[in-house]
mmCIF file of C-alpha atoms in Angstrom:
data_model
loop_
_atom_site.group_PDB
_atom_site.id
_atom_site.type_symbol
_atom_site.label_atom_id
_atom_site.label_comp_id
_atom_site.label_asym_id
_atom_site.label_seq_id
_atom_site.Cartn_x
_atom_site.Cartn_y
_atom_site.Cartn_z
ATOM 1 C CA MET B 1 86.557 42.919 98.586
ATOM 2 C CA TRP B 2 88.304 40.347 96.126
ATOM 3 C CA ALA B 3 89.527 41.646 92.913
ATOM 4 C CA ILE B 4 90.847 39.608 89.843
ATOM 5 C CA LEU B 5 94.179 40.851 88.398
ATOM 6 C CA LYS B 6 95.902 39.931 85.257
ATOM 7 C CA PHE B 7 99.629 40.270 85.941
ATOM 8 C CA ASP B 8 103.006 39.728 84.175
ATOM 9 C CA ARG B 9 104.468 36.478 85.457
ATOM 10 C CA LYS B 10 108.052 37.799 85.319
ATOM 11 C CA ASN B 11 107.163 40.793 87.489
ATOM 12 C CA PHE B 12 104.908 39.275 90.029
ATOM 13 C CA HIS B 13 107.138 40.123 93.147
ATOM 14 C CA ILE B 14 107.404 43.694 91.918
ATOM 15 C CA LEU B 15 103.557 43.880 91.643
ATOM 16 C CA GLN B 16 103.140 42.348 95.091
ATOM 17 C CA GLY B 17 105.567 44.901 96.512
ATOM 18 C CA ASP B 18 104.116 47.863 94.769
ATOM 19 C CA LEU B 19 100.622 47.203 95.742
ATOM 20 C CA LYS B 20 101.402 46.578 99.318
ATOM 21 C CA LYS B 21 103.392 49.991 99.125
ATOM 22 C CA LYS B 22 100.405 51.916 97.640
ATOM 23 C CA ILE B 23 97.366 50.406 99.499
ATOM 24 C CA GLY B 24 98.896 48.927 102.648
ATOM 25 C CA GLU B 25 100.371 45.707 104.081
ATOM 26 C CA ASP B 26 96.872 44.264 104.640
ATOM 27 C CA CYS B 27 96.554 43.276 100.957
ATOM 28 C CA ILE B 28 96.068 39.566 100.571
ATOM 29 C CA PHE B 29 97.006 37.680 97.492
ATOM 30 C CA TYR B 30 95.758 34.175 96.420
ATOM 31 C CA ARG B 31 97.332 32.396 93.552
ATOM 32 C CA PRO B 32 96.041 28.631 93.459
ATOM 33 C CA LYS B 33 98.455 26.280 92.101
ATOM 34 C CA ILE B 34 98.751 22.558 91.306
ATOM 35 C CA LEU B 35 101.904 20.209 91.368
ATOM 36 C CA ILE B 36 102.127 18.037 88.347
ATOM 37 C CA LYS B 37 104.342 14.975 88.358
ATOM 38 C CA LYS B 38 105.446 13.725 85.027
ATOM 39 C CA PHE B 39 107.681 11.027 83.738
ATOM 40 C CA LYS B 40 110.312 12.276 81.198
ATOM 41 C CA ASN B 41 113.456 10.304 80.045
ATOM 42 C CA ASN B 42 112.820 7.910 82.885
ATOM 43 C CA LYS B 43 112.900 10.785 85.439
ATOM 44 C CA ILE B 44 110.251 12.153 87.598
ATOM 45 C CA ILE B 45 109.781 15.901 87.007
ATOM 46 C CA TYR B 46 107.747 18.091 89.324
ATOM 47 C CA LYS B 47 106.157 21.390 87.918
ATOM 48 C CA GLU B 48 104.119 24.037 89.540
ATOM 49 C CA ILE B 49 101.185 25.194 87.404
ATOM 50 C CA ASP B 50 98.944 28.179 88.135
ATOM 51 C CA ILE B 51 95.439 27.047 87.727
ATOM 52 C CA LEU B 52 94.416 30.502 86.522
ATOM 53 C CA GLY B 53 97.311 31.308 84.402
ATOM 54 C CA ASP B 54 98.387 34.841 84.634
ATOM 55 C CA TYR B 55 95.278 35.838 86.826
ATOM 56 C CA ILE B 56 95.516 36.305 90.584
ATOM 57 C CA PHE B 57 93.088 37.050 93.385
ATOM 58 C CA CYS B 58 93.803 40.061 95.522
ATOM 59 C CA PHE B 59 91.878 41.124 98.584
ATOM 60 C CA HIS B 60 91.610 44.717 100.075
ATOM 61 C CA SER B 61 88.781 46.676 101.677
ATOM 62 C CA ASN B 62 89.405 49.690 99.389
ATOM 63 C CA PHE B 63 88.868 47.831 96.123
ATOM 64 C CA GLN B 64 85.199 48.977 96.392
ATOM 65 C CA LYS B 65 86.281 52.458 95.475
ATOM 66 C CA ARG B 66 86.685 53.033 91.802
ATOM 67 C CA LYS B 67 89.081 55.881 92.664
ATOM 68 C CA VAL B 68 91.628 53.396 94.186
ATOM 69 C CA ILE B 69 91.322 51.159 91.339
ATOM 70 C CA ASN B 70 92.003 53.917 88.877
ATOM 71 C CA GLN B 71 95.169 54.896 90.873
ATOM 72 C CA LEU B 72 96.528 51.230 90.804
ATOM 73 C CA LYS B 73 95.942 50.650 87.061
ATOM 74 C CA PHE B 74 99.455 51.633 86.130
ATOM 75 C CA THR B 75 101.246 49.631 88.873
ATOM 76 C CA ARG B 76 104.364 47.727 87.609
ATOM 77 C CA GLY B 77 103.803 44.133 86.829
ATOM 78 C CA LEU B 78 99.817 44.676 86.480
ATOM 79 C CA LYS B 79 98.343 44.284 83.043
ATOM 80 C CA TYR B 80 94.809 45.179 84.245
ATOM 81 C CA PHE B 81 92.028 44.662 86.604
ATOM 82 C CA LEU B 82 89.318 42.246 85.319
ATOM 83 C CA ASP B 83 86.026 44.187 84.969
ATOM 84 C CA GLY B 84 83.041 42.716 86.793
ATOM 85 C CA PHE B 85 84.806 41.683 90.104
ATOM 86 C CA VAL B 86 82.409 43.812 92.155
ATOM 87 C CA GLU B 87 79.354 42.048 90.850
ATOM 88 C CA PHE B 88 80.659 38.509 91.408
ATOM 89 C CA GLN B 89 81.994 38.657 94.883
ATOM 90 C CA SER B 90 79.955 35.676 96.212
ATOM 91 C CA ASN B 91 81.221 33.492 93.186
ATOM 92 C CA ILE B 92 84.713 34.560 93.788
ATOM 93 C CA LYS B 93 84.565 33.763 97.562
ATOM 94 C CA GLU B 94 82.893 30.443 96.733
ATOM 95 C CA PHE B 95 85.662 29.517 94.334
ATOM 96 C CA ILE B 96 88.495 30.696 96.643
ATOM 97 C CA GLU B 97 86.973 28.568 99.626
ATOM 98 C CA LYS B 98 86.698 25.579 97.373
ATOM 99 C CA CYS B 99 90.314 25.900 96.368
ATOM 100 C CA LYS B 100 91.466 26.194 99.807
ATOM 101 C CA LYS B 101 89.653 23.102 101.095
ATOM 102 C CA LEU B 102 91.384 21.116 98.277
ATOM 103 C CA GLU B 103 94.927 22.287 99.257
ATOM 104 C CA ASN B 104 97.460 19.957 100.771
ATOM 105 C CA GLU B 105 100.122 20.746 103.356
ATOM 106 C CA GLN B 106 102.371 22.343 100.726
ATOM 107 C CA GLY B 107 99.547 24.666 99.500
ATOM 108 C CA PHE B 108 99.020 22.945 96.201
ATOM 109 C CA ILE B 109 95.615 21.857 94.988
ATOM 110 C CA SER B 110 95.532 18.163 95.705
ATOM 111 C CA GLU B 111 92.264 17.122 94.015
ATOM 112 C CA SER B 112 90.202 17.799 91.088
ATOM 113 C CA LEU B 113 88.143 20.994 91.102
ATOM 114 C CA PHE B 114 85.643 19.457 88.717
ATOM 115 C CA GLU B 115 82.625 17.361 89.406
ATOM 116 C CA LEU B 116 82.964 13.988 88.267
ATOM 117 C CA LYS B 117 80.333 12.456 85.868
ATOM 118 C CA ILE B 118 79.992 8.852 84.935
ATOM 119 C CA ASN B 119 80.537 8.001 81.156
ATOM 120 C CA SER B 120 82.475 11.258 80.842
ATOM 121 C CA LYS B 121 86.064 11.617 79.340
ATOM 122 C CA TYR B 122 88.977 13.015 81.297
ATOM 123 C CA ARG B 123 92.704 13.413 80.826
ATOM 124 C CA PHE B 124 95.175 12.784 83.434
ATOM 125 C CA GLY B 125 97.408 15.743 84.315
ATOM 126 C CA SER B 126 99.744 13.970 86.853
ATOM 127 C CA GLY B 127 101.196 10.549 87.690
ATOM 128 C CA GLN B 128 102.222 7.486 85.488
ATOM 129 C CA PHE B 129 99.182 8.002 83.291
ATOM 130 C CA ALA B 130 100.035 11.724 82.478
ATOM 131 C CA ASP B 131 98.297 12.970 79.356
ATOM 132 C CA LYS B 132 96.284 9.631 78.927
ATOM 133 C CA ILE B 133 92.609 9.923 78.217
ATOM 134 C CA PHE B 134 90.133 7.747 80.310
ATOM 135 C CA LYS B 135 86.550 7.166 80.880
ATOM 136 C CA ILE B 136 84.811 6.980 84.265
ATOM 137 C CA ILE B 137 82.912 3.920 84.865
ATOM 138 C CA ASN B 138 81.891 4.106 88.528
ATOM 139 C CA PHE B 139 83.173 6.106 91.497
ATOM 140 C CA ASN B 140 83.109 5.854 95.286
ATOM 141 C CA LYS B 141 84.037 8.081 98.058
ATOM 142 C CA ASN B 142 87.871 7.725 97.553
ATOM 143 C CA THR B 143 88.324 5.549 94.452
ATOM 144 C CA ILE B 144 87.315 5.794 90.658
ATOM 145 C CA ASN B 145 86.741 2.898 88.443
ATOM 146 C CA ILE B 146 88.047 3.943 84.947
ATOM 147 C CA LEU B 147 88.607 2.474 81.484
ATOM 148 C CA ILE B 148 91.807 3.452 79.709
ATOM 149 C CA GLY B 149 91.550 1.886 76.124
ATOM 150 C CA ASN B 150 90.213 -1.663 76.895
ATOM 151 C CA ILE B 151 91.701 -1.853 80.444
ATOM 152 C CA LYS B 152 89.706 -1.410 83.551
ATOM 153 C CA THR B 153 91.464 -0.321 86.671
ATOM 154 C CA THR B 154 90.786 1.475 89.902
ATOM 155 C CA ILE B 155 92.576 4.560 91.139
ATOM 156 C CA ASN B 156 92.615 6.632 94.135
ATOM 157 C CA LYS B 157 91.065 10.080 93.659
ATOM 158 C CA LYS B 158 93.655 11.991 95.655
ATOM 159 C CA GLU B 159 96.680 10.643 93.914
ATOM 160 C CA PHE B 160 95.974 11.909 90.367
ATOM 161 C CA LEU B 161 94.946 15.223 88.877
ATOM 162 C CA PHE B 162 92.624 15.107 85.854
ATOM 163 C CA ASN B 163 90.718 17.609 83.689
ATOM 164 C CA PRO B 164 87.473 16.983 81.646
ATOM 165 C CA LEU B 165 87.811 16.998 77.919
#
């Protein structure tokens, strides 16, 4: 069963080790990340960003038992277990599968997680257009026709990350 944990970013490795000691080595962690490429002072800077911030998915068969959750509440590096993860298992599995499909060879999410809509505004999260706002005019399988200010251009979906406004 998947659980959603809020953790202290500085103590993630401690949390990981303590959970594996307490409930066993068959504990699986999933932490979806994106790799942002920004230009700063004429240099390219790569930055890893957790999509979920300081939340992480953790899988173990014993998470069904409330007693196990109560024993793990005071683990170092753990802030709390997010309530309601039992009821939303299908949604959690669906989200994790979608993230894993979009991962590249390095394990970073390479495409946008959001459904694209024509005439909607988005903000670039990577590439030479980082932090610029654009509007989608039309999209095909691998390319998107966009409008940035008064300039129309075509971009490849897989090369850029963007978020809806």
